[in-house]
mmCIF file of C-alpha atoms in Angstrom:
data_model
loop_
_atom_site.group_PDB
_atom_site.id
_atom_site.type_symbol
_atom_site.label_atom_id
_atom_site.label_comp_id
_atom_site.label_asym_id
_atom_site.label_seq_id
_atom_site.Cartn_x
_atom_site.Cartn_y
_atom_site.Cartn_z
ATOM 1 C CA UNK X 1 156.364 67.944 -45.759
ATOM 2 C CA UNK X 2 158.699 65.693 -47.729
ATOM 3 C CA UNK X 3 157.501 65.636 -51.326
ATOM 4 C CA UNK X 4 158.883 63.783 -54.346
ATOM 5 C CA UNK X 5 157.910 64.448 -57.931
ATOM 6 C CA UNK X 6 158.734 62.112 -60.853
ATOM 7 C CA UNK X 7 161.521 60.593 -58.750
ATOM 8 C CA UNK X 8 163.755 58.267 -60.744
ATOM 9 C CA UNK X 9 166.939 56.333 -59.968
ATOM 10 C CA UNK X 10 168.895 54.102 -62.340
ATOM 11 C CA UNK X 11 172.036 52.046 -61.781
ATOM 12 C CA UNK X 12 174.587 50.768 -64.264
ATOM 13 C CA UNK X 13 175.329 47.089 -63.618
ATOM 14 C CA UNK X 14 177.079 44.107 -65.170
ATOM 15 C CA UNK X 15 174.832 41.045 -65.367
ATOM 16 C CA UNK X 16 177.438 38.436 -66.340
ATOM 17 C CA UNK X 17 180.488 39.096 -64.230
ATOM 18 C CA UNK X 18 183.267 41.643 -64.427
ATOM 19 C CA UNK X 19 183.542 41.550 -68.212
ATOM 20 C CA UNK X 20 179.841 41.214 -69.026
ATOM 21 C CA UNK X 21 177.873 43.874 -70.871
ATOM 22 C CA UNK X 22 176.848 46.922 -68.861
ATOM 23 C CA UNK X 23 173.120 47.440 -68.483
ATOM 24 C CA UNK X 24 170.967 50.115 -66.891
ATOM 25 C CA UNK X 25 168.605 48.974 -64.137
ATOM 26 C CA UNK X 26 165.769 51.213 -62.977
ATOM 27 C CA UNK X 27 165.244 51.043 -59.200
ATOM 28 C CA UNK X 28 162.842 53.993 -58.819
ATOM 29 C CA UNK X 29 160.626 54.977 -61.722
ATOM 30 C CA UNK X 30 158.659 58.229 -61.525
ATOM 31 C CA UNK X 31 157.505 58.139 -57.889
ATOM 32 C CA UNK X 32 155.327 60.887 -56.421
ATOM 33 C CA UNK X 33 155.235 60.662 -52.614
ATOM 34 C CA UNK X 34 154.163 62.928 -49.763
ATOM 35 C CA UNK X 35 155.239 62.442 -46.134
ATOM 36 C CA UNK X 36 153.521 65.079 -43.984
ATOM 37 C CA UNK X 37 154.372 65.907 -40.374
ATOM 38 C CA UNK X 38 152.428 64.192 -37.609
ATOM 39 C CA UNK X 39 151.693 60.992 -39.537
ATOM 40 C CA UNK X 40 153.221 57.566 -40.115
ATOM 41 C CA UNK X 41 153.246 56.921 -43.860
ATOM 42 C CA UNK X 42 153.901 53.413 -45.162
ATOM 43 C CA UNK X 43 155.887 52.404 -48.240
ATOM 44 C CA UNK X 44 155.138 48.816 -49.249
ATOM 45 C CA UNK X 45 156.199 46.445 -51.988
ATOM 46 C CA UNK X 46 157.833 43.089 -52.559
ATOM 47 C CA UNK X 47 161.612 42.615 -52.411
ATOM 48 C CA UNK X 48 163.238 44.650 -55.161
ATOM 49 C CA UNK X 49 160.309 47.062 -55.432
ATOM 50 C CA UNK X 50 162.545 50.088 -54.838
ATOM 51 C CA UNK X 51 161.722 50.867 -51.203
ATOM 52 C CA UNK X 52 165.267 51.040 -49.847
ATOM 53 C CA UNK X 53 166.547 53.012 -52.844
ATOM 54 C CA UNK X 54 163.729 55.507 -52.318
ATOM 55 C CA UNK X 55 164.517 55.904 -48.624
ATOM 56 C CA UNK X 56 168.228 56.381 -49.335
ATOM 57 C CA UNK X 57 167.391 59.146 -51.813
ATOM 58 C CA UNK X 58 165.195 60.862 -49.229
ATOM 59 C CA UNK X 59 168.024 60.535 -46.697
ATOM 60 C CA UNK X 60 170.471 62.164 -49.191
ATOM 61 C CA UNK X 61 172.555 58.965 -49.335
ATOM 62 C CA UNK X 62 171.794 58.540 -53.044
ATOM 63 C CA UNK X 63 171.358 61.164 -55.735
ATOM 64 C CA UNK X 64 168.260 60.744 -57.893
ATOM 65 C CA UNK X 65 168.858 60.311 -61.600
ATOM 66 C CA UNK X 66 165.994 62.728 -62.234
ATOM 67 C CA UNK X 67 162.988 64.190 -60.480
ATOM 68 C CA UNK X 68 162.886 66.267 -57.313
ATOM 69 C CA UNK X 69 162.795 65.773 -53.552
ATOM 70 C CA UNK X 70 161.849 68.699 -51.341
ATOM 71 C CA UNK X 71 161.741 68.896 -47.559
ATOM 72 C CA UNK X 72 159.517 71.724 -46.362
ATOM 73 C CA UNK X 73 160.223 73.405 -49.698
ATOM 74 C CA UNK X 74 163.996 72.807 -49.547
ATOM 75 C CA UNK X 75 165.554 70.880 -52.445
ATOM 76 C CA UNK X 76 167.448 68.066 -50.683
ATOM 77 C CA UNK X 77 169.952 67.620 -53.518
ATOM 78 C CA UNK X 78 170.958 71.278 -53.702
ATOM 79 C CA UNK X 79 170.797 71.760 -49.925
ATOM 80 C CA UNK X 80 171.756 68.301 -48.649
ATOM 81 C CA UNK X 81 173.587 69.558 -45.546
ATOM 82 C CA UNK X 82 170.608 71.599 -44.376
ATOM 83 C CA UNK X 83 168.229 68.729 -45.148
ATOM 84 C CA UNK X 84 170.286 66.269 -43.084
ATOM 85 C CA UNK X 85 169.756 68.406 -40.000
ATOM 86 C CA UNK X 86 166.002 67.817 -40.317
ATOM 87 C CA UNK X 87 165.937 64.103 -41.153
ATOM 88 C CA UNK X 88 167.400 60.854 -39.865
ATOM 89 C CA UNK X 89 167.434 57.245 -41.005
ATOM 90 C CA UNK X 90 167.060 54.031 -39.020
ATOM 91 C CA UNK X 91 167.556 50.733 -40.856
ATOM 92 C CA UNK X 92 166.733 47.440 -39.162
ATOM 93 C CA UNK X 93 169.331 44.699 -39.430
ATOM 94 C CA UNK X 94 172.187 47.148 -40.046
ATOM 95 C CA UNK X 95 174.846 48.128 -37.511
ATOM 96 C CA UNK X 96 174.281 51.831 -36.926
ATOM 97 C CA UNK X 97 176.020 52.162 -33.550
ATOM 98 C CA UNK X 98 179.493 51.291 -32.242
ATOM 99 C CA UNK X 99 179.933 48.167 -30.120
ATOM 100 C CA UNK X 100 182.952 49.341 -28.130
ATOM 101 C CA UNK X 101 181.165 52.495 -26.965
ATOM 102 C CA UNK X 102 178.481 52.556 -24.295
ATOM 103 C CA UNK X 103 174.934 53.545 -25.118
ATOM 104 C CA UNK X 104 175.449 57.057 -23.766
ATOM 105 C CA UNK X 105 178.806 57.410 -25.548
ATOM 106 C CA UNK X 106 177.216 56.454 -28.860
ATOM 107 C CA UNK X 107 174.572 59.129 -28.472
ATOM 108 C CA UNK X 108 177.170 61.703 -27.453
ATOM 109 C CA UNK X 109 179.302 60.831 -30.490
ATOM 110 C CA UNK X 110 176.436 61.129 -32.969
ATOM 111 C CA UNK X 111 175.207 64.279 -31.255
ATOM 112 C CA UNK X 112 178.596 65.893 -31.867
ATOM 113 C CA UNK X 113 178.452 64.831 -35.529
ATOM 114 C CA UNK X 114 175.225 66.824 -35.795
ATOM 115 C CA UNK X 115 176.778 69.791 -33.954
ATOM 116 C CA UNK X 116 174.247 69.561 -31.138
ATOM 117 C CA UNK X 117 175.479 72.004 -28.448
ATOM 118 C CA UNK X 118 176.607 70.332 -25.218
ATOM 119 C CA UNK X 119 174.040 72.139 -23.016
ATOM 120 C CA UNK X 120 171.325 70.682 -25.270
ATOM 121 C CA UNK X 121 172.980 67.312 -25.846
ATOM 122 C CA UNK X 122 173.490 66.274 -22.224
ATOM 123 C CA UNK X 123 169.825 66.310 -21.168
ATOM 124 C CA UNK X 124 168.718 64.997 -24.566
ATOM 125 C CA UNK X 125 170.818 61.850 -24.148
ATOM 126 C CA UNK X 126 169.094 61.100 -20.858
ATOM 127 C CA UNK X 127 165.655 61.784 -22.315
ATOM 128 C CA UNK X 128 166.239 59.511 -25.309
ATOM 129 C CA UNK X 129 167.629 56.662 -23.222
ATOM 130 C CA UNK X 130 164.535 56.895 -21.044
ATOM 131 C CA UNK X 131 162.269 56.984 -24.114
ATOM 132 C CA UNK X 132 163.661 53.689 -25.440
ATOM 133 C CA UNK X 133 163.991 52.046 -22.020
ATOM 134 C CA UNK X 134 167.800 51.951 -21.836
ATOM 135 C CA UNK X 135 168.514 54.218 -18.866
ATOM 136 C CA UNK X 136 169.899 51.324 -16.814
ATOM 137 C CA UNK X 137 172.155 50.274 -19.717
ATOM 138 C CA UNK X 138 173.491 53.757 -20.478
ATOM 139 C CA UNK X 139 177.029 52.906 -19.315
ATOM 140 C CA UNK X 140 177.119 49.367 -20.729
ATOM 141 C CA UNK X 141 179.170 48.728 -23.897
ATOM 142 C CA UNK X 142 176.838 48.129 -26.826
ATOM 143 C CA UNK X 143 178.648 44.889 -27.718
ATOM 144 C CA UNK X 144 176.976 43.455 -24.602
ATOM 145 C CA UNK X 145 173.505 44.587 -25.677
ATOM 146 C CA UNK X 146 170.921 42.161 -27.017
ATOM 147 C CA UNK X 147 169.684 42.697 -30.565
ATOM 148 C CA UNK X 148 166.528 44.334 -29.261
ATOM 149 C CA UNK X 149 168.498 46.715 -27.048
ATOM 150 C CA UNK X 150 170.767 47.614 -29.957
ATOM 151 C CA UNK X 151 167.792 48.416 -32.154
ATOM 152 C CA UNK X 152 166.254 50.564 -29.423
ATOM 153 C CA UNK X 153 169.539 52.454 -29.169
ATOM 154 C CA UNK X 154 169.418 52.934 -32.952
ATOM 155 C CA UNK X 155 166.019 54.589 -32.522
ATOM 156 C CA UNK X 156 167.543 56.936 -29.935
ATOM 157 C CA UNK X 157 170.477 57.629 -32.274
ATOM 158 C CA UNK X 158 168.001 58.508 -35.014
ATOM 159 C CA UNK X 159 166.439 61.125 -32.738
ATOM 160 C CA UNK X 160 169.644 62.704 -31.441
ATOM 161 C CA UNK X 161 169.412 65.626 -33.881
ATOM 162 C CA UNK X 162 165.713 66.132 -33.036
ATOM 163 C CA UNK X 163 164.665 65.456 -36.659
ATOM 164 C CA UNK X 164 161.400 66.685 -38.084
ATOM 165 C CA UNK X 165 161.269 63.567 -40.283
ATOM 166 C CA UNK X 166 162.311 60.007 -39.509
ATOM 167 C CA UNK X 167 162.886 57.360 -42.190
ATOM 168 C CA UNK X 168 162.437 53.810 -40.870
ATOM 169 C CA UNK X 169 163.565 50.942 -43.112
ATOM 170 C CA UNK X 170 162.431 47.634 -41.551
ATOM 171 C CA UNK X 171 163.015 48.909 -37.979
ATOM 172 C CA UNK X 172 161.676 45.751 -36.273
ATOM 173 C CA UNK X 173 163.369 43.222 -38.570
ATOM 174 C CA UNK X 174 164.277 40.078 -36.638
ATOM 175 C CA UNK X 175 163.122 41.383 -33.256
ATOM 176 C CA UNK X 176 161.143 39.368 -30.726
ATOM 177 C CA UNK X 177 157.450 40.236 -30.542
ATOM 178 C CA UNK X 178 157.578 42.114 -27.179
ATOM 179 C CA UNK X 179 160.521 44.266 -28.331
ATOM 180 C CA UNK X 180 158.854 44.963 -31.686
ATOM 181 C CA UNK X 181 155.672 45.994 -29.853
ATOM 182 C CA UNK X 182 157.616 48.427 -27.670
ATOM 183 C CA UNK X 183 159.269 49.958 -30.741
ATOM 184 C CA UNK X 184 155.881 50.384 -32.427
ATOM 185 C CA UNK X 185 154.732 52.344 -29.389
ATOM 186 C CA UNK X 186 157.765 54.600 -29.700
ATOM 187 C CA UNK X 187 157.099 55.154 -33.420
ATOM 188 C CA UNK X 188 153.458 56.033 -32.747
ATOM 189 C CA UNK X 189 154.509 58.509 -30.050
ATOM 190 C CA UNK X 190 156.941 60.196 -32.452
ATOM 191 C CA UNK X 191 154.164 60.866 -34.959
ATOM 192 C CA UNK X 192 151.930 62.100 -32.138
ATOM 193 C CA UNK X 193 154.655 64.660 -31.318
ATOM 194 C CA UNK X 194 154.327 66.038 -34.847
ATOM 195 C CA UNK X 195 157.189 64.269 -36.611
ATOM 196 C CA UNK X 196 156.739 62.899 -40.101
ATOM 197 C CA UNK X 197 157.593 59.198 -40.282
ATOM 198 C CA UNK X 198 158.105 57.035 -43.367
ATOM 199 C CA UNK X 199 157.985 53.303 -42.609
ATOM 200 C CA UNK X 200 158.862 50.278 -44.708
ATOM 201 C CA UNK X 201 158.158 46.859 -43.238
ATOM 202 C CA UNK X 202 157.481 43.291 -44.309
ATOM 203 C CA UNK X 203 155.287 42.920 -41.200
ATOM 204 C CA UNK X 204 152.038 44.211 -42.644
ATOM 205 C CA UNK X 205 150.113 43.941 -39.374
ATOM 206 C CA UNK X 206 152.630 46.504 -38.102
ATOM 207 C CA UNK X 207 151.844 48.778 -41.035
ATOM 208 C CA UNK X 208 148.088 48.429 -40.437
ATOM 209 C CA UNK X 209 148.578 49.369 -36.797
ATOM 210 C CA UNK X 210 150.776 52.418 -37.387
ATOM 211 C CA UNK X 211 150.111 53.897 -40.827
ATOM 212 C CA UNK X 212 147.319 56.275 -41.735
ATOM 213 C CA UNK X 213 148.392 56.343 -45.383
ATOM 214 C CA UNK X 214 150.230 53.732 -47.445
ATOM 215 C CA UNK X 215 151.941 53.747 -50.841
ATOM 216 C CA UNK X 216 152.316 50.433 -52.697
ATOM 217 C CA UNK X 217 155.068 50.237 -55.321
ATOM 218 C CA UNK X 218 156.381 47.590 -57.716
ATOM 219 C CA UNK X 219 159.415 47.819 -59.967
ATOM 220 C CA UNK X 220 159.984 51.306 -58.612
ATOM 221 C CA UNK X 221 156.565 52.442 -59.850
ATOM 222 C CA UNK X 222 153.518 53.668 -57.969
ATOM 223 C CA UNK X 223 150.678 51.116 -57.880
ATOM 224 C CA UNK X 224 148.218 52.485 -55.335
ATOM 225 C CA UNK X 225 147.879 54.744 -52.311
ATOM 226 C CA UNK X 226 145.384 55.206 -49.508
ATOM 227 C CA UNK X 227 144.607 54.111 -45.979
ATOM 228 C CA UNK X 228 144.896 50.367 -45.250
ATOM 229 C CA UNK X 229 141.084 50.158 -45.238
ATOM 230 C CA UNK X 230 140.854 51.946 -48.592
ATOM 231 C CA UNK X 231 143.431 49.643 -50.178
ATOM 232 C CA UNK X 232 141.591 46.562 -48.944
ATOM 233 C CA UNK X 233 138.278 47.863 -50.250
ATOM 234 C CA UNK X 234 139.756 48.862 -53.622
ATOM 235 C CA UNK X 235 141.217 45.393 -54.212
ATOM 236 C CA UNK X 236 138.137 43.490 -53.072
ATOM 237 C CA UNK X 237 139.976 42.066 -50.063
ATOM 238 C CA UNK X 238 136.961 41.093 -47.972
ATOM 239 C CA UNK X 239 136.473 39.179 -44.755
ATOM 240 C CA UNK X 240 136.029 35.451 -45.187
ATOM 241 C CA UNK X 241 133.322 33.349 -43.487
ATOM 242 C CA UNK X 242 134.205 29.650 -43.292
ATOM 243 C CA UNK X 243 131.566 27.174 -42.092
ATOM 244 C CA UNK X 244 132.064 23.471 -41.415
ATOM 245 C CA UNK X 245 128.895 21.495 -42.239
ATOM 246 C CA UNK X 246 128.942 18.063 -40.587
ATOM 247 C CA UNK X 247 126.002 16.432 -42.409
ATOM 248 C CA UNK X 248 125.621 18.142 -45.783
ATOM 249 C CA UNK X 249 122.227 17.562 -47.334
ATOM 250 C CA UNK X 250 121.479 17.234 -51.075
ATOM 251 C CA UNK X 251 119.925 20.713 -50.980
ATOM 252 C CA UNK X 252 122.978 22.387 -49.437
ATOM 253 C CA UNK X 253 124.904 23.215 -52.599
ATOM 254 C CA UNK X 254 121.974 24.943 -54.301
ATOM 255 C CA UNK X 255 121.028 26.758 -51.064
ATOM 256 C CA UNK X 256 124.562 28.143 -50.667
ATOM 257 C CA UNK X 257 124.692 29.107 -54.351
ATOM 258 C CA UNK X 258 121.389 30.984 -54.012
ATOM 259 C CA UNK X 259 122.634 32.756 -50.869
ATOM 260 C CA UNK X 260 125.905 33.810 -52.530
ATOM 261 C CA UNK X 261 124.054 34.865 -55.672
ATOM 262 C CA UNK X 262 121.853 37.263 -53.703
ATOM 263 C CA UNK X 263 125.037 38.872 -52.305
ATOM 264 C CA UNK X 264 126.693 38.987 -55.701
ATOM 265 C CA UNK X 265 129.717 36.958 -54.539
ATOM 266 C CA UNK X 266 131.052 33.470 -55.139
ATOM 267 C CA UNK X 267 130.923 30.604 -52.657
ATOM 268 C CA UNK X 268 133.463 27.808 -52.354
ATOM 269 C CA UNK X 269 132.478 24.302 -51.259
ATOM 270 C CA UNK X 270 135.208 21.845 -50.315
ATOM 271 C CA UNK X 271 134.827 18.259 -49.065
ATOM 272 C CA UNK X 272 137.035 17.471 -46.053
ATOM 273 C CA UNK X 273 137.245 13.722 -46.620
ATOM 274 C CA UNK X 274 135.519 13.077 -43.294
ATOM 275 C CA UNK X 275 131.960 13.405 -44.533
ATOM 276 C CA UNK X 276 131.931 17.144 -43.810
ATOM 277 C CA UNK X 277 131.875 20.119 -46.167
ATOM 278 C CA UNK X 278 133.623 23.483 -45.846
ATOM 279 C CA UNK X 279 131.634 26.450 -47.139
ATOM 280 C CA UNK X 280 133.548 29.719 -47.668
ATOM 281 C CA UNK X 281 131.992 33.067 -48.619
ATOM 282 C CA UNK X 282 133.962 36.339 -48.959
ATOM 283 C CA UNK X 283 132.038 39.576 -48.471
ATOM 284 C CA UNK X 284 132.776 43.082 -47.090
ATOM 285 C CA UNK X 285 130.019 42.721 -44.469
ATOM 286 C CA UNK X 286 129.662 40.144 -41.707
ATOM 287 C CA UNK X 287 127.438 37.469 -43.272
ATOM 288 C CA UNK X 288 128.236 34.676 -40.803
ATOM 289 C CA UNK X 289 124.767 34.628 -39.222
ATOM 290 C CA UNK X 290 122.748 34.701 -42.466
ATOM 291 C CA UNK X 291 125.023 32.074 -44.054
ATOM 292 C CA UNK X 292 124.656 29.746 -41.082
ATOM 293 C CA UNK X 293 120.884 30.258 -41.195
ATOM 294 C CA UNK X 294 120.760 29.341 -44.892
ATOM 295 C CA UNK X 295 122.775 26.174 -44.224
ATOM 296 C CA UNK X 296 120.532 25.067 -41.348
ATOM 297 C CA UNK X 297 117.408 25.814 -43.410
ATOM 298 C CA UNK X 298 118.793 23.484 -46.088
ATOM 299 C CA UNK X 299 119.109 20.667 -43.539
ATOM 300 C CA UNK X 300 122.807 21.032 -42.686
ATOM 301 C CA UNK X 301 124.350 20.988 -39.199
ATOM 302 C CA UNK X 302 126.987 23.550 -38.214
ATOM 303 C CA UNK X 303 130.157 21.941 -36.877
ATOM 304 C CA UNK X 304 132.240 25.105 -36.765
ATOM 305 C CA UNK X 305 132.308 28.703 -37.956
ATOM 306 C CA UNK X 306 135.288 31.006 -38.471
ATOM 307 C CA UNK X 307 135.365 34.646 -39.584
ATOM 308 C CA UNK X 308 138.684 35.938 -40.943
ATOM 309 C CA UNK X 309 139.106 39.673 -41.442
ATOM 310 C CA UNK X 310 140.558 40.966 -44.690
ATOM 311 C CA UNK X 311 144.252 41.792 -44.371
ATOM 312 C CA UNK X 312 146.511 44.424 -45.854
ATOM 313 C CA UNK X 313 148.686 41.554 -47.055
ATOM 314 C CA UNK X 314 145.800 40.336 -49.248
ATOM 315 C CA UNK X 315 145.489 43.815 -50.755
ATOM 316 C CA UNK X 316 149.223 44.239 -51.407
ATOM 317 C CA UNK X 317 149.487 40.807 -53.024
ATOM 318 C CA UNK X 318 146.458 41.543 -55.198
ATOM 319 C CA UNK X 319 148.060 44.797 -56.337
ATOM 320 C CA UNK X 320 151.518 43.374 -57.000
ATOM 321 C CA UNK X 321 150.154 40.250 -58.717
ATOM 322 C CA UNK X 322 148.272 42.436 -61.185
ATOM 323 C CA UNK X 323 151.140 44.908 -61.710
ATOM 324 C CA UNK X 324 152.796 45.011 -65.139
ATOM 325 C CA UNK X 325 156.220 43.400 -65.359
ATOM 326 C CA UNK X 326 159.075 45.857 -64.779
ATOM 327 C CA UNK X 327 160.975 47.024 -67.819
ATOM 328 C CA UNK X 328 163.931 44.846 -68.749
ATOM 329 C CA UNK X 329 167.386 46.332 -68.128
ATOM 330 C CA UNK X 330 168.634 48.057 -71.243
ATOM 331 C CA UNK X 331 172.092 48.329 -72.694
ATOM 332 C CA UNK X 332 174.200 51.098 -71.185
ATOM 333 C CA UNK X 333 175.285 51.993 -74.710
ATOM 334 C CA UNK X 334 171.669 52.681 -75.660
ATOM 335 C CA UNK X 335 171.274 54.765 -72.508
#
């Protein structure tokens, strides 16, 4: 398991050009995370929340200012070389392979960097190219690959050292939907093999599909953790029932208010400008049928009905909107 305790990272910056005052900015502020084997764990937050800094610390690309990171009990700062043999990083939108080399040559090159023995490396290259669907493009220079093909090769590169843990920072960024779907299947299969996967993504439907457990952070601080369903329930992110009433009667408003009152929720009524009324009720259970029945009993006619499931995006926005403002950068002299 990868485990962080009180993880903190600060940077010294200049806010007003080369000769401006130096300040200390906190990117990661006391994070406790656990990434176990055999599971895809999500790390979510708005831009600037500290996700990429956290992943770079876990990948040994940044040193934490304080706190600890252990990988199966091994301190990754004190034993960075050993830790790197058991982890790998894939970042979407970044060039992580060489365009002049072929797909197979890239994998061979990175395999040698990890000291993978040739008898192991040769069959592994073929297996990884098959896994990501690039067998037919093995001998094609990467500069002739599409973006989706390049990202699939990056996945294979990230597996060349057979890592126990894979860190994925926006792996499907900018990819077409079919390619992104194929990559999600690969990620799910990696967790099923027993690898621990940490995923950051702005595509929250992707996170809902893949992640059993999610951490939400803001300003480098922990806000909440749990399964996507638990986060939605904890923030009151419920499904929404939206009914179009074509001939609203005088009794409709009071009937809807009574119905919502019995459920302990609020109802929204909105005129459409075409003589119709939109009635919206948010509730954790499916109340479409009872709501429609209450409207008809009050003399209204149903012109349309739509049920929208609660989303992880609703939950994350609710959490980040209510989060305290991050601490202002402080003077480097005071630090």
